Amino acid sequence: MSHDHTHVQEFFTARAAGWDSKFPDDGPAYAAAVADLGLREGDRVLDAGCGTGRALPALRAAVGPSGVVLGADVTPAMLQAAVRAGRHHAGRLLLADVAALPLRSGCLDAVFAAGLLAHLPEPVDNLRELARGVRRGGLLALFHPIGRAALAARQGRRITPDDLRAKTNLRPLLARSGWRMTSYVDEDARFLALAVRED
């Protein structure tokens, strides 16, 4: 793997077993975000930083049996939790760094990424790597089941001006990474930014 992910792996390894029980009501928010991504039957989609695979069933339902669903995560314990939850039946799980995907260029129609942005060591390069895996005109969804303000309050912190998920920061970040932002929603109940691959 191309980056040192020790901190991220330690954080999520310690929380993997109880992750789903900590957020038991997120399923509908995931399903709604996947629906907004606009996948079609037969599409090929990656859940980048899939964690326990909560998006995988909705992604499988969206692309149908002829589609391809991949879930990539850098933390083995999270993938093990996905298997225990039976979500490996909805898609193929990969122990992989999203900064160096083991996929050929342009092989995907879309990438879904829940809560990933804050964990990217080099956001421009890492988002560019996601773009590399997606065909021209393909889609990206950056999602979180609660908005920026609600998340900050949950974590006992304030939103800072350098927050990558702020619209004024995210649009140019995506543009430098080969994506054009097409939609942005930041409400208490969810965060969802959609983008299309341009180059």
PDB file of C-alpha atoms in Angstrom:
ATOM      1  CA  MET A   1       0.000   0.000   0.000  1.00  0.00           C
ATOM      2  CA  SER A   2       1.318   3.404  -0.960  1.00  0.00           C
ATOM      3  CA  HIS A   3       0.615   5.347   2.230  1.00  0.00           C
ATOM      4  CA  ASP A   4       0.992   4.691   5.929  1.00  0.00           C
ATOM      5  CA  HIS A   5      -2.553   4.026   7.115  1.00  0.00           C
ATOM      6  CA  THR A   6      -1.617   2.902  10.606  1.00  0.00           C
ATOM      7  CA  HIS A   7      -3.661   5.617  12.327  1.00  0.00           C
ATOM      8  CA  VAL A   8      -6.765   4.990  10.211  1.00  0.00           C
ATOM      9  CA  GLN A   9      -6.454   1.232  10.640  1.00  0.00           C
ATOM     10  CA  GLU A  10      -6.018   1.530  14.396  1.00  0.00           C
ATOM     11  CA  PHE A  11      -9.016   3.861  14.681  1.00  0.00           C
ATOM     12  CA  PHE A  12     -11.351   1.611  12.696  1.00  0.00           C
ATOM     13  CA  THR A  13     -10.004  -1.697  13.984  1.00  0.00           C
ATOM     14  CA  ALA A  14     -10.902  -0.650  17.514  1.00  0.00           C
ATOM     15  CA  ARG A  15     -14.437   0.242  16.421  1.00  0.00           C
ATOM     16  CA  ALA A  16     -15.215  -2.357  13.748  1.00  0.00           C
ATOM     17  CA  ALA A  17     -17.093  -4.868  15.881  1.00  0.00           C
ATOM     18  CA  GLY A  18     -19.576  -2.300  17.191  1.00  0.00           C
ATOM     19  CA  TRP A  19     -19.680   0.041  14.188  1.00  0.00           C
ATOM     20  CA  ASP A  20     -23.077  -0.999  12.832  1.00  0.00           C
ATOM     21  CA  SER A  21     -24.723  -1.044  16.257  1.00  0.00           C
ATOM     22  CA  LYS A  22     -23.448   2.503  16.880  1.00  0.00           C
ATOM     23  CA  PHE A  23     -25.278   3.751  13.778  1.00  0.00           C
ATOM     24  CA  PRO A  24     -28.288   1.416  13.464  1.00  0.00           C
ATOM     25  CA  ASP A  25     -30.608   3.825  11.641  1.00  0.00           C
ATOM     26  CA  ASP A  26     -28.378   4.889   8.739  1.00  0.00           C
ATOM     27  CA  GLY A  27     -29.689   2.336   6.225  1.00  0.00           C
ATOM     28  CA  PRO A  28     -32.385   4.525   4.650  1.00  0.00           C
ATOM     29  CA  ALA A  29     -29.931   7.417   4.259  1.00  0.00           C
ATOM     30  CA  TYR A  30     -27.501   5.138   2.438  1.00  0.00           C
ATOM     31  CA  ALA A  31     -30.267   3.834   0.175  1.00  0.00           C
ATOM     32  CA  ALA A  32     -31.418   7.369  -0.653  1.00  0.00           C
ATOM     33  CA  ALA A  33     -27.877   8.488  -1.504  1.00  0.00           C
ATOM     34  CA  VAL A  34     -27.363   5.473  -3.755  1.00  0.00           C
ATOM     35  CA  ALA A  35     -30.665   6.273  -5.487  1.00  0.00           C
ATOM     36  CA  ASP A  36     -29.488   9.852  -6.090  1.00  0.00           C
ATOM     37  CA  LEU A  37     -26.314   8.531  -7.707  1.00  0.00           C
ATOM     38  CA  GLY A  38     -28.486   7.323 -10.590  1.00  0.00           C
ATOM     39  CA  LEU A  39     -26.924   3.926 -11.213  1.00  0.00           C
ATOM     40  CA  ARG A  40     -28.353   1.715 -13.934  1.00  0.00           C
ATOM     41  CA  GLU A  41     -28.767  -2.013 -14.400  1.00  0.00           C
ATOM     42  CA  GLY A  42     -25.417  -3.522 -15.340  1.00  0.00           C
ATOM     43  CA  ASP A  43     -23.264  -0.655 -14.041  1.00  0.00           C
ATOM     44  CA  ARG A  44     -19.915  -1.259 -12.349  1.00  0.00           C
ATOM     45  CA  VAL A  45     -19.574   0.581  -9.027  1.00  0.00           C
ATOM     46  CA  LEU A  46     -16.979   0.825  -6.282  1.00  0.00           C
ATOM     47  CA  ASP A  47     -17.766   1.601  -2.652  1.00  0.00           C
ATOM     48  CA  ALA A  48     -14.481   3.325  -1.743  1.00  0.00           C
ATOM     49  CA  GLY A  49     -13.653   3.011   1.937  1.00  0.00           C
ATOM     50  CA  CYS A  50     -16.611   0.677   2.307  1.00  0.00           C
ATOM     51  CA  GLY A  51     -16.093  -0.073   5.995  1.00  0.00           C
ATOM     52  CA  THR A  52     -18.652  -2.647   7.111  1.00  0.00           C
ATOM     53  CA  GLY A  53     -20.305  -2.525   3.701  1.00  0.00           C
ATOM     54  CA  ARG A  54     -23.482  -0.692   4.641  1.00  0.00           C
ATOM     55  CA  ALA A  55     -23.888   0.673   1.102  1.00  0.00           C
ATOM     56  CA  LEU A  56     -23.312  -2.637  -0.668  1.00  0.00           C
ATOM     57  CA  PRO A  57     -26.901  -3.985  -0.574  1.00  0.00           C
ATOM     58  CA  ALA A  58     -28.294  -0.722  -1.972  1.00  0.00           C
ATOM     59  CA  LEU A  59     -25.582  -0.625  -4.647  1.00  0.00           C
ATOM     60  CA  ARG A  60     -26.362  -4.227  -5.630  1.00  0.00           C
ATOM     61  CA  ALA A  61     -30.082  -3.442  -5.838  1.00  0.00           C
ATOM     62  CA  ALA A  62     -29.285  -0.458  -8.082  1.00  0.00           C
ATOM     63  CA  VAL A  63     -27.071  -2.296 -10.569  1.00  0.00           C
ATOM     64  CA  GLY A  64     -28.908  -5.629 -10.470  1.00  0.00           C
ATOM     65  CA  PRO A  65     -27.469  -9.102 -10.927  1.00  0.00           C
ATOM     66  CA  SER A  66     -25.653  -8.146 -14.144  1.00  0.00           C
ATOM     67  CA  GLY A  67     -23.789  -5.268 -12.478  1.00  0.00           C
ATOM     68  CA  VAL A  68     -20.503  -5.318 -10.614  1.00  0.00           C
ATOM     69  CA  VAL A  69     -20.256  -4.120  -7.000  1.00  0.00           C
ATOM     70  CA  LEU A  70     -16.868  -3.782  -5.319  1.00  0.00           C
ATOM     71  CA  GLY A  71     -16.146  -2.679  -1.779  1.00  0.00           C
ATOM     72  CA  ALA A  72     -12.601  -1.548  -0.961  1.00  0.00           C
ATOM     73  CA  ASP A  73     -11.257  -0.772   2.485  1.00  0.00           C
ATOM     74  CA  VAL A  74      -7.801  -0.538   4.040  1.00  0.00           C
ATOM     75  CA  THR A  75      -8.856  -1.989   7.427  1.00  0.00           C
ATOM     76  CA  PRO A  76      -9.178  -5.784   7.575  1.00  0.00           C
ATOM     77  CA  ALA A  77     -11.390  -5.656  10.686  1.00  0.00           C
ATOM     78  CA  MET A  78     -13.998  -3.557   8.873  1.00  0.00           C
ATOM     79  CA  LEU A  79     -14.103  -6.010   5.973  1.00  0.00           C
ATOM     80  CA  GLN A  80     -14.422  -8.875   8.450  1.00  0.00           C
ATOM     81  CA  ALA A  81     -17.400  -7.078  10.002  1.00  0.00           C
ATOM     82  CA  ALA A  82     -18.913  -6.739   6.514  1.00  0.00           C
ATOM     83  CA  VAL A  83     -18.595 -10.501   6.044  1.00  0.00           C
ATOM     84  CA  ARG A  84     -20.156 -11.197   9.458  1.00  0.00           C
ATOM     85  CA  ALA A  85     -23.077  -8.983   8.437  1.00  0.00           C
ATOM     86  CA  GLY A  86     -23.464 -10.986   5.200  1.00  0.00           C
ATOM     87  CA  ARG A  87     -22.799  -7.991   2.986  1.00  0.00           C
ATOM     88  CA  HIS A  88     -20.126  -9.809   1.018  1.00  0.00           C
ATOM     89  CA  HIS A  89     -23.028 -11.449  -0.817  1.00  0.00           C
ATOM     90  CA  ALA A  90     -23.902  -8.049  -2.313  1.00  0.00           C
ATOM     91  CA  GLY A  91     -20.422  -7.287  -3.648  1.00  0.00           C
ATOM     92  CA  ARG A  92     -16.809  -8.381  -3.797  1.00  0.00           C
ATOM     93  CA  LEU A  93     -14.704  -7.085  -0.907  1.00  0.00           C
ATOM     94  CA  LEU A  94     -11.141  -5.902  -1.539  1.00  0.00           C
ATOM     95  CA  LEU A  95      -8.477  -5.151   1.048  1.00  0.00           C
ATOM     96  CA  ALA A  96      -7.139  -2.165  -0.848  1.00  0.00           C
ATOM     97  CA  ASP A  97      -5.920   1.385  -0.533  1.00  0.00           C
ATOM     98  CA  VAL A  98      -8.193   3.762  -2.437  1.00  0.00           C
ATOM     99  CA  ALA A  99      -5.039   5.799  -3.147  1.00  0.00           C
ATOM    100  CA  ALA A 100      -3.738   2.905  -5.282  1.00  0.00           C
ATOM    101  CA  LEU A 101      -6.696   0.935  -6.588  1.00  0.00           C
ATOM    102  CA  PRO A 102      -5.997  -2.550  -7.958  1.00  0.00           C
ATOM    103  CA  LEU A 103      -8.261  -1.780 -10.928  1.00  0.00           C
ATOM    104  CA  ARG A 104      -7.629  -0.916 -14.554  1.00  0.00           C
ATOM    105  CA  SER A 105      -8.277   2.646 -15.680  1.00  0.00           C
ATOM    106  CA  GLY A 106     -11.821   3.511 -16.702  1.00  0.00           C
ATOM    107  CA  CYS A 107     -13.312   0.188 -15.612  1.00  0.00           C
ATOM    108  CA  LEU A 108     -15.978   1.713 -13.323  1.00  0.00           C
ATOM    109  CA  ASP A 109     -19.167   3.626 -14.001  1.00  0.00           C
ATOM    110  CA  ALA A 110     -19.323   5.159 -10.534  1.00  0.00           C
ATOM    111  CA  VAL A 111     -17.717   5.479  -7.121  1.00  0.00           C
ATOM    112  CA  PHE A 112     -19.659   5.788  -3.872  1.00  0.00           C
ATOM    113  CA  ALA A 113     -17.683   7.062  -0.884  1.00  0.00           C
ATOM    114  CA  ALA A 114     -19.248   7.419   2.560  1.00  0.00           C
ATOM    115  CA  GLY A 115     -17.256   9.355   5.135  1.00  0.00           C
ATOM    116  CA  LEU A 116     -14.066   8.889   3.127  1.00  0.00           C
ATOM    117  CA  LEU A 117     -12.878  12.429   2.485  1.00  0.00           C
ATOM    118  CA  ALA A 118     -11.670  13.138   6.030  1.00  0.00           C
ATOM    119  CA  HIS A 119      -9.458  10.033   5.941  1.00  0.00           C
ATOM    120  CA  LEU A 120      -7.642  10.729   2.671  1.00  0.00           C
ATOM    121  CA  PRO A 121      -3.959  11.555   3.267  1.00  0.00           C
ATOM    122  CA  GLU A 122      -3.585  13.393  -0.060  1.00  0.00           C
ATOM    123  CA  PRO A 123      -7.096  14.473  -1.098  1.00  0.00           C
ATOM    124  CA  VAL A 124      -6.253  15.779  -4.586  1.00  0.00           C
ATOM    125  CA  ASP A 125      -4.141  12.761  -5.517  1.00  0.00           C
ATOM    126  CA  ASN A 126      -6.535  10.311  -3.883  1.00  0.00           C
ATOM    127  CA  LEU A 127      -9.613  11.733  -5.607  1.00  0.00           C
ATOM    128  CA  ARG A 128      -7.633  11.724  -8.869  1.00  0.00           C
ATOM    129  CA  GLU A 129      -6.982   8.009  -8.328  1.00  0.00           C
ATOM    130  CA  LEU A 130     -10.719   7.435  -7.944  1.00  0.00           C
ATOM    131  CA  ALA A 131     -11.211   9.374 -11.187  1.00  0.00           C
ATOM    132  CA  ARG A 132      -8.632   7.157 -12.900  1.00  0.00           C
ATOM    133  CA  GLY A 133     -10.766   4.120 -12.178  1.00  0.00           C
ATOM    134  CA  VAL A 134     -13.928   5.686 -13.601  1.00  0.00           C
ATOM    135  CA  ARG A 135     -14.824   6.112 -17.270  1.00  0.00           C
ATOM    136  CA  ARG A 136     -15.235   9.612 -18.693  1.00  0.00           C
ATOM    137  CA  GLY A 137     -18.718  10.791 -17.731  1.00  0.00           C
ATOM    138  CA  GLY A 138     -18.786   8.416 -14.769  1.00  0.00           C
ATOM    139  CA  LEU A 139     -20.043   9.495 -11.371  1.00  0.00           C
ATOM    140  CA  LEU A 140     -18.819  10.107  -7.838  1.00  0.00           C
ATOM    141  CA  ALA A 141     -20.922  10.400  -4.684  1.00  0.00           C
ATOM    142  CA  LEU A 142     -19.322  11.774  -1.510  1.00  0.00           C
ATOM    143  CA  PHE A 143     -21.787  10.944   1.237  1.00  0.00           C
ATOM    144  CA  HIS A 144     -22.254  11.128   4.961  1.00  0.00           C
ATOM    145  CA  PRO A 145     -25.495  10.165   6.753  1.00  0.00           C
ATOM    146  CA  ILE A 146     -25.483  13.466   8.648  1.00  0.00           C
ATOM    147  CA  GLY A 147     -24.436  16.943   7.578  1.00  0.00           C
ATOM    148  CA  ARG A 148     -21.309  18.856   8.501  1.00  0.00           C
ATOM    149  CA  ALA A 149     -22.820  20.836  11.376  1.00  0.00           C
ATOM    150  CA  ALA A 150     -24.509  17.791  12.913  1.00  0.00           C
ATOM    151  CA  LEU A 151     -21.301  15.775  12.621  1.00  0.00           C
ATOM    152  CA  ALA A 152     -19.236  18.522  14.222  1.00  0.00           C
ATOM    153  CA  ALA A 153     -21.713  18.770  17.103  1.00  0.00           C
ATOM    154  CA  ARG A 154     -21.642  14.974  17.570  1.00  0.00           C
ATOM    155  CA  GLN A 155     -17.841  15.108  17.773  1.00  0.00           C
ATOM    156  CA  GLY A 156     -17.801  18.124  20.101  1.00  0.00           C
ATOM    157  CA  ARG A 157     -16.043  20.429  17.668  1.00  0.00           C
ATOM    158  CA  ARG A 158     -16.753  23.386  15.409  1.00  0.00           C
ATOM    159  CA  ILE A 159     -16.636  23.534  11.638  1.00  0.00           C
ATOM    160  CA  THR A 160     -13.461  25.285  10.524  1.00  0.00           C
ATOM    161  CA  PRO A 161     -12.971  27.311   7.313  1.00  0.00           C
ATOM    162  CA  ASP A 162     -10.566  24.674   5.973  1.00  0.00           C
ATOM    163  CA  ASP A 163     -13.192  21.882   6.128  1.00  0.00           C
ATOM    164  CA  LEU A 164     -12.735  19.987   2.863  1.00  0.00           C
ATOM    165  CA  ARG A 165     -16.465  19.252   2.667  1.00  0.00           C
ATOM    166  CA  ALA A 166     -17.423  22.943   2.613  1.00  0.00           C
ATOM    167  CA  LYS A 167     -18.850  23.749  -0.811  1.00  0.00           C
ATOM    168  CA  THR A 168     -16.300  26.523  -1.408  1.00  0.00           C
ATOM    169  CA  ASN A 169     -13.446  24.085  -0.718  1.00  0.00           C
ATOM    170  CA  LEU A 170     -14.893  20.936  -2.233  1.00  0.00           C
ATOM    171  CA  ARG A 171     -15.724  22.309  -5.693  1.00  0.00           C
ATOM    172  CA  PRO A 172     -12.125  23.345  -6.511  1.00  0.00           C
ATOM    173  CA  LEU A 173     -10.723  20.228  -4.830  1.00  0.00           C
ATOM    174  CA  LEU A 174     -12.839  18.057  -7.095  1.00  0.00           C
ATOM    175  CA  ALA A 175     -11.955  20.165 -10.146  1.00  0.00           C
ATOM    176  CA  ARG A 176      -8.229  19.689  -9.491  1.00  0.00           C
ATOM    177  CA  SER A 177      -8.859  15.947  -9.238  1.00  0.00           C
ATOM    178  CA  GLY A 178     -10.669  15.470 -12.547  1.00  0.00           C
ATOM    179  CA  TRP A 179     -14.237  15.832 -11.279  1.00  0.00           C
ATOM    180  CA  ARG A 180     -16.924  18.469 -11.832  1.00  0.00           C
ATOM    181  CA  MET A 181     -19.348  18.878  -8.932  1.00  0.00           C
ATOM    182  CA  THR A 182     -22.943  18.732 -10.144  1.00  0.00           C
ATOM    183  CA  SER A 183     -24.910  18.715  -6.886  1.00  0.00           C
ATOM    184  CA  TYR A 184     -24.282  19.633  -3.248  1.00  0.00           C
ATOM    185  CA  VAL A 185     -26.515  19.024  -0.238  1.00  0.00           C
ATOM    186  CA  ASP A 186     -25.434  19.721   3.345  1.00  0.00           C
ATOM    187  CA  GLU A 187     -28.371  19.326   5.713  1.00  0.00           C
ATOM    188  CA  ASP A 188     -28.593  18.004   9.263  1.00  0.00           C
ATOM    189  CA  ALA A 189     -30.002  14.731   7.927  1.00  0.00           C
ATOM    190  CA  ARG A 190     -27.324  14.138   5.274  1.00  0.00           C
ATOM    191  CA  PHE A 191     -24.368  15.319   3.255  1.00  0.00           C
ATOM    192  CA  LEU A 192     -24.194  14.407  -0.431  1.00  0.00           C
ATOM    193  CA  ALA A 193     -21.975  15.870  -3.117  1.00  0.00           C
ATOM    194  CA  LEU A 194     -22.249  14.425  -6.624  1.00  0.00           C
ATOM    195  CA  ALA A 195     -19.655  14.883  -9.344  1.00  0.00           C
ATOM    196  CA  VAL A 196     -18.947  13.704 -12.874  1.00  0.00           C
ATOM    197  CA  ARG A 197     -15.560  12.641 -14.240  1.00  0.00           C
ATOM    198  CA  GLU A 198     -14.412  15.089 -16.882  1.00  0.00           C
ATOM    199  CA  ASP A 199     -10.900  14.175 -18.005  1.00  0.00           C
TER     200      ASP A 199
END
